[in-house]
Amino acid sequence: MASSTNAGDREKVVSKLPGWLRQELKVRAAQLGVEIQSAVESGVESWCALASTPGAVDTAGAESFATWLPPGQWSRFRAAAAERDVTLTQGLAQSVRLWLDMNPSPAVKREEFPRRVVVCNQKGGVGKTAVTAGLGEAMAEAADALHPVRVSKYLAAAIQQNGVEGDPFALEDLPGLGMRVLLVDFDPQGHLTKQLGHEPLPMDGDSLTRHMAGEAAGELKDLVVAVEDDRFGDRLHLLPSCNDAFLLDVKLAGVRAREAALERALLAVEEDYDLVVVDCPPSLGLSMDAASYYGRRRPGETAGQSGVLIVVQAEDSSADAYELLTSQIEDLRADLALELDYLGIVVNHYDARRGYIATSSLQAWMDIKDPRVVGLIGDLKEQKEAVRMKRPLLAYAPRCDQSVGMRALAREIS
């Protein structure tokens, strides 16, 4: 059915499509950045131009579907359907299927070597582990499904509430990034490992620490475990912690070129991933030097592709810790002539109801500009519940504000 009501110079068309085909159309249009009505228009045009009728599409359970087409196109489509002796529902389904076949999903871009994000702050309790996990989960979500995202370009305006057209808190369903992600639990406390439902590696076995110290007892890839959930497929993996990481700084003191020890160890598994996210310990020791070195810009790598992501809270002690961390990073840059990029600041556990301390501290972070604030994650119950359940946050509560914020962060630094 076509209606004379129009949007611009188009006419409204109402027919039917099966739910599975409508969802595939919605996802593909989002992946390619085109409007659904434009996709349907193109599909109908191509279908009408075919010399013969394509294979039938299963339209069982088809439900009402409305879109806008150019004037006259629906009439031509109806005539073609009558000539081919197919129902309008079947013809429309074939048209959509044809467009999908002619416009395949874009492949996930694979870099020469993986991006490396070092999540750090020498102050404990700011939520580095939660941000590490959430960022990795957001990067690994399926590219053939839609997930709610708060559009990252509105981040600063959403915080400051000034001068953005439209709702800065609006959500948009976007395809996942579909990246192959390795989360590295580089903290001897092992919180990341435990939160994702795994146990730390045994002290008497192989570990990342042993590989960094030149005492490896096997292949590093054999220590990697999968974070299992359908939304991540087999794209999200974890290198668990081991309690021997408490000894890492002592062991590194006797290692040649110790600042490169983490890189030497992880090179053995890098080719399997698009992104490696390192959850750092709350310290400024030799292990932090090694983590920072790992995040450096490699020859031929684009600026801002890898680097350090600093997690803070909107309170004064985070500011003090930030100064210590950035001083260490600047010293490392100078001493080793590193190109080490700041990917940004994530303000975590934010709650404006805490009043002036929180809001004024947030403004102070926003005023830094370089590095800029790239994420604002609320202090809500879902993260704590996910930790208690030992499940990834984006699997436990995929539509909660914290999950939405993690996806925005992923896009902001991707």
XYZ file of C-alpha atoms in Angstrom:
414
model
C 0.000 0.000 0.000
C 1.273 3.471 -0.924
C 0.148 6.647 0.819
C 0.011 10.125 -0.634
C 1.521 11.400 2.639
C 5.140 12.158 1.846
C 8.456 12.890 3.492
C 10.102 15.353 1.172
C 9.453 14.046 -2.318
C 8.845 10.436 -1.266
C 5.679 8.429 -0.736
C 5.049 6.208 2.245
C 4.845 2.497 1.449
C 3.448 -0.141 3.799
C 3.992 -3.842 3.137
C 5.407 -6.792 5.111
C 8.833 -8.269 5.852
C 9.902 -11.190 8.062
C 11.532 -10.026 11.282
C 14.886 -11.716 10.622
C 15.218 -10.011 7.234
C 14.223 -6.630 8.636
C 16.908 -6.974 11.339
C 19.565 -7.934 8.791
C 18.588 -4.912 6.703
C 18.803 -2.636 9.740
C 22.252 -3.924 10.722
C 23.688 -3.758 7.191
C 22.383 -0.243 6.621
C 24.017 0.847 9.885
C 27.282 -0.878 8.948
C 27.407 0.933 5.606
C 26.095 4.250 6.923
C 23.060 4.427 4.630
C 19.395 5.058 5.388
C 17.067 2.062 5.342
C 14.767 3.791 2.852
C 17.710 4.302 0.474
C 18.676 0.643 0.792
C 15.122 -0.490 0.013
C 14.917 1.929 -2.907
C 18.119 0.540 -4.374
C 17.001 -3.052 -3.822
C 13.592 -2.496 -5.446
C 15.206 -0.729 -8.417
C 17.646 -3.608 -8.929
C 14.917 -6.231 -8.517
C 12.681 -4.578 -11.105
C 15.606 -4.492 -13.555
C 16.309 -8.247 -13.292
C 15.628 -10.371 -16.344
C 14.218 -13.190 -14.196
C 12.804 -13.749 -10.740
C 15.385 -14.654 -8.028
C 14.939 -17.565 -5.644
C 12.099 -17.399 -3.137
C 12.715 -15.969 0.334
C 11.103 -17.494 3.422
C 8.516 -14.892 4.463
C 6.799 -16.923 7.180
C 5.722 -14.673 10.041
C 6.158 -11.488 8.002
C 5.008 -8.363 9.839
C 4.096 -4.839 8.823
C 6.990 -2.841 7.373
C 6.855 0.803 6.304
C 9.346 2.913 4.380
C 9.528 5.864 1.970
C 10.186 5.437 -1.749
C 10.436 7.895 -4.679
C 7.074 8.684 -6.343
C 6.099 6.038 -8.867
C 8.626 3.387 -7.786
C 6.082 1.394 -5.801
C 3.685 1.366 -8.761
C 6.424 0.028 -11.033
C 7.291 -2.549 -8.387
C 3.662 -3.697 -8.122
C 3.486 -4.114 -11.898
C 6.725 -6.155 -11.925
C 5.452 -8.357 -9.098
C 2.183 -9.018 -10.968
C 4.086 -9.849 -14.148
C 6.326 -12.312 -12.234
C 3.339 -13.737 -10.357
C 4.772 -13.128 -6.884
C 3.137 -11.462 -3.907
C 4.206 -7.965 -2.896
C 5.611 -9.398 0.352
C 7.706 -11.929 -1.561
C 8.857 -9.352 -4.082
C 9.890 -6.915 -1.373
C 11.740 -9.656 0.504
C 13.589 -10.601 -2.675
C 14.447 -6.930 -3.262
C 15.890 -6.572 0.232
C 17.779 -9.860 -0.110
C 19.185 -8.669 -3.438
C 20.415 -5.417 -1.873
C 22.031 -7.330 0.973
C 23.814 -9.631 -1.487
C 25.018 -6.660 -3.537
C 26.208 -4.783 -0.435
C 28.112 -7.207 1.826
C 29.193 -6.358 5.362
C 32.428 -4.375 5.461
C 35.375 -6.345 6.762
C 36.878 -5.339 10.089
C 40.081 -3.436 9.336
C 43.158 -5.370 10.416
C 46.314 -3.400 11.163
C 49.901 -4.555 10.596
C 50.241 -5.047 14.343
C 47.663 -4.689 17.089
C 46.763 -1.502 18.862
C 48.021 -1.474 22.439
C 46.132 0.330 25.179
C 47.831 0.594 28.574
C 45.238 1.365 31.259
C 46.961 2.958 34.208
C 47.033 5.116 37.335
C 49.297 4.492 40.292
C 46.337 5.139 42.622
C 44.336 2.032 43.475
C 40.539 1.892 43.546
C 39.857 4.217 40.604
C 38.400 1.419 38.481
C 41.211 0.597 36.041
C 40.111 -3.025 35.928
C 36.491 -2.190 35.158
C 37.547 0.166 32.359
C 40.008 -2.398 30.953
C 37.313 -5.068 30.827
C 34.571 -2.772 29.536
C 36.769 -1.298 26.806
C 37.850 -4.745 25.627
C 34.278 -6.037 25.670
C 33.036 -3.040 23.692
C 35.757 -3.505 21.087
C 34.946 -7.217 20.716
C 31.152 -7.030 20.331
C 29.777 -8.611 17.165
C 29.906 -6.443 14.046
C 26.769 -8.105 12.667
C 24.547 -6.930 15.535
C 23.462 -3.520 16.801
C 24.303 -2.225 20.264
C 23.187 0.986 22.039
C 25.867 3.688 22.018
C 25.885 7.247 23.274
C 27.381 9.098 20.326
C 30.870 10.041 21.443
C 31.039 13.387 19.634
C 28.515 14.665 22.176
C 30.663 13.669 25.162
C 32.017 17.077 26.147
C 28.693 18.780 25.570
C 26.903 16.109 27.569
C 29.215 16.833 30.474
C 29.110 20.601 30.195
C 25.537 20.931 28.868
C 26.316 23.703 26.434
C 25.356 24.435 22.884
C 24.798 21.086 21.135
C 21.865 20.661 18.794
C 19.759 17.678 19.741
C 19.897 15.559 22.867
C 23.520 15.012 23.963
C 22.391 11.951 25.916
C 20.599 10.338 22.962
C 21.380 6.705 22.172
C 22.033 5.286 18.751
C 22.086 1.618 17.762
C 25.386 0.928 15.999
C 27.143 -2.255 14.804
C 29.771 -3.709 17.109
C 33.435 -3.172 16.294
C 34.155 -6.898 15.906
C 37.798 -6.719 16.982
C 39.888 -9.608 18.272
C 40.899 -8.490 21.768
C 43.392 -9.729 24.338
C 42.992 -8.475 27.898
C 46.232 -8.731 29.888
C 45.891 -8.892 33.672
C 49.193 -7.263 34.600
C 48.132 -6.595 38.184
C 49.307 -9.150 40.790
C 46.031 -8.661 42.658
C 44.311 -10.490 39.785
C 41.026 -8.568 39.914
C 40.504 -8.668 36.139
C 41.021 -12.418 36.048
C 38.576 -13.045 38.888
C 35.943 -10.593 37.638
C 35.786 -12.428 34.309
C 35.218 -15.778 35.988
C 38.739 -17.264 35.865
C 41.327 -18.188 38.465
C 44.854 -16.759 38.659
C 47.591 -19.003 37.323
C 49.258 -21.272 39.927
C 52.517 -20.039 41.462
C 54.379 -23.214 40.523
C 53.430 -23.013 36.833
C 54.137 -20.814 33.841
C 53.129 -17.143 33.838
C 53.607 -13.792 32.125
C 56.101 -12.877 34.854
C 58.249 -15.887 33.986
C 58.172 -15.003 30.295
C 59.222 -11.431 31.043
C 62.042 -12.629 33.315
C 63.375 -15.109 30.731
C 62.200 -18.115 32.768
C 59.380 -19.342 30.493
C 58.282 -22.947 30.949
C 56.116 -23.137 27.810
C 54.329 -21.099 25.144
C 52.604 -17.915 26.284
C 49.603 -18.641 24.044
C 48.903 -21.750 26.114
C 48.119 -19.505 29.099
C 45.449 -17.494 27.250
C 41.783 -18.300 27.994
C 38.561 -17.264 26.261
C 35.973 -14.938 27.803
C 32.969 -16.898 26.677
C 29.738 -15.193 25.659
C 27.794 -15.230 22.394
C 28.061 -11.458 21.942
C 31.867 -11.713 21.767
C 32.080 -14.906 19.720
C 35.660 -16.143 20.055
C 37.094 -12.635 19.839
C 37.652 -11.794 23.524
C 40.531 -13.500 25.348
C 42.298 -13.070 28.674
C 45.892 -13.597 29.779
C 45.317 -14.315 33.491
C 47.340 -12.921 36.343
C 49.566 -14.927 38.640
C 50.519 -14.099 42.210
C 54.168 -14.219 41.175
C 53.587 -10.787 39.593
C 54.316 -9.371 43.069
C 57.920 -10.394 42.373
C 58.057 -8.816 38.920
C 59.931 -5.637 39.830
C 62.588 -7.677 41.650
C 62.964 -10.038 38.685
C 63.077 -7.192 36.169
C 65.950 -5.545 38.036
C 68.244 -8.264 36.659
C 66.814 -8.402 33.128
C 68.636 -6.819 30.203
C 66.609 -4.047 28.470
C 63.971 -4.570 31.144
C 61.673 -1.798 29.853
C 61.041 -3.965 26.747
C 60.314 -7.158 28.713
C 56.523 -6.977 28.372
C 56.761 -6.348 24.650
C 59.153 -9.252 24.136
C 56.740 -11.575 25.936
C 53.555 -10.437 24.198
C 55.037 -10.436 20.687
C 54.489 -14.204 20.760
C 50.696 -13.768 20.700
C 50.172 -10.367 19.068
C 49.469 -11.686 15.577
C 46.206 -13.221 16.815
C 44.711 -9.879 17.932
C 43.631 -6.459 16.735
C 43.844 -4.928 20.204
C 45.765 -5.683 23.396
C 44.534 -3.957 26.577
C 46.839 -4.060 29.607
C 45.411 -3.645 33.112
C 48.338 -2.139 35.036
C 49.127 -2.445 38.736
C 48.718 0.636 40.967
C 52.431 1.356 41.140
C 55.215 3.441 39.622
C 57.829 0.675 39.570
C 59.707 -1.146 36.835
C 56.556 -3.007 35.766
C 54.909 0.351 34.946
C 57.971 1.281 32.891
C 57.567 -1.952 30.928
C 53.857 -1.349 30.402
C 54.441 2.220 29.228
C 57.149 1.071 26.826
C 54.738 -1.514 25.416
C 52.268 1.260 24.578
C 54.828 3.339 22.677
C 54.301 4.299 19.046
C 56.132 1.788 16.870
C 57.821 2.683 13.572
C 55.149 3.225 10.938
C 52.317 3.319 13.472
C 49.812 6.169 13.320
C 49.875 8.646 16.199
C 47.164 7.882 18.753
C 46.685 4.286 17.649
C 48.380 2.992 20.800
C 49.301 4.603 24.103
C 48.265 5.127 27.704
C 44.701 5.555 28.912
C 44.545 7.147 32.357
C 41.631 6.306 34.673
C 40.758 8.841 37.373
C 37.941 9.808 39.682
C 36.393 13.222 40.226
C 38.170 13.896 43.527
C 41.447 15.435 44.691
C 43.535 12.328 45.402
C 43.166 11.234 41.766
C 44.653 14.551 40.695
C 47.696 13.985 42.926
C 48.199 10.476 41.525
C 47.786 11.800 37.975
C 50.681 14.213 38.482
C 52.960 11.396 39.681
C 52.005 9.126 36.774
C 52.464 11.733 34.069
C 55.827 12.736 35.571
C 56.986 9.130 35.260
C 55.708 8.926 31.690
C 57.469 12.162 30.739
C 60.732 10.907 32.285
C 60.404 7.660 30.335
C 59.723 9.572 27.129
C 62.850 11.655 27.647
C 65.201 8.921 28.904
C 64.352 6.408 26.161
C 63.352 8.858 23.408
C 59.897 7.248 23.192
C 56.942 8.452 21.189
C 54.341 7.577 23.819
C 50.866 8.937 23.156
C 48.191 9.817 25.687
C 44.922 8.308 24.483
C 42.967 10.304 27.030
C 41.485 10.427 30.502
C 38.519 8.361 31.676
C 36.614 9.841 34.616
C 35.219 6.773 36.354
C 32.724 6.231 39.210
C 31.223 9.650 38.514
C 28.148 10.736 40.493
C 27.078 14.383 40.259
C 24.912 13.901 43.367
C 28.102 14.059 45.416
C 27.998 17.787 44.863
C 30.661 20.400 44.414
C 33.666 18.106 44.943
C 32.576 15.859 42.079
C 31.399 18.543 39.666
C 34.329 20.900 40.205
C 36.817 18.026 39.910
C 35.200 16.930 36.675
C 35.511 20.442 35.326
C 39.190 20.441 36.286
C 39.739 17.251 34.274
C 37.875 18.753 31.331
C 40.085 21.844 31.477
C 43.288 19.824 30.946
C 42.565 19.441 27.172
C 45.730 17.411 26.506
C 45.150 14.667 27.305
C 41.437 15.222 26.971
C 38.575 13.444 28.698
C 37.456 10.606 26.416
C 35.093 8.794 28.766
C 32.701 9.459 31.615
C 31.498 6.322 33.410
C 28.836 6.549 36.108
C 28.985 4.948 39.540
C 26.075 2.538 39.141
C 25.092 -0.839 40.545
C 25.348 -2.910 37.351
C 29.161 -3.001 37.374
C 29.218 -4.209 40.977
C 26.572 -6.827 40.188
C 28.535 -8.057 37.154
C 31.644 -8.427 39.337
C 29.669 -10.396 41.917
C 28.283 -12.644 39.161
C 31.762 -12.979 37.577
C 30.390 -11.965 34.196
C 31.441 -9.337 31.640
C 29.476 -6.130 32.209
C 28.375 -5.844 28.575
C 27.010 -9.387 28.706
C 25.375 -8.987 32.115
C 23.702 -5.616 31.472
C 24.247 -4.682 27.804
C 21.873 -1.709 27.840
C 22.828 -0.130 31.164
C 24.407 3.336 31.227
C 27.832 1.950 32.088
C 27.784 -0.405 29.083
C 26.651 2.440 26.841
C 29.507 4.558 28.209
C 32.064 1.820 27.530
C 30.944 1.638 23.894
C 31.234 5.400 23.587
C 34.754 5.214 25.042
C 35.707 2.486 22.565
C 34.596 4.629 19.646
C 36.198 7.748 21.054
C 39.672 6.173 21.002
C 39.227 3.857 18.001
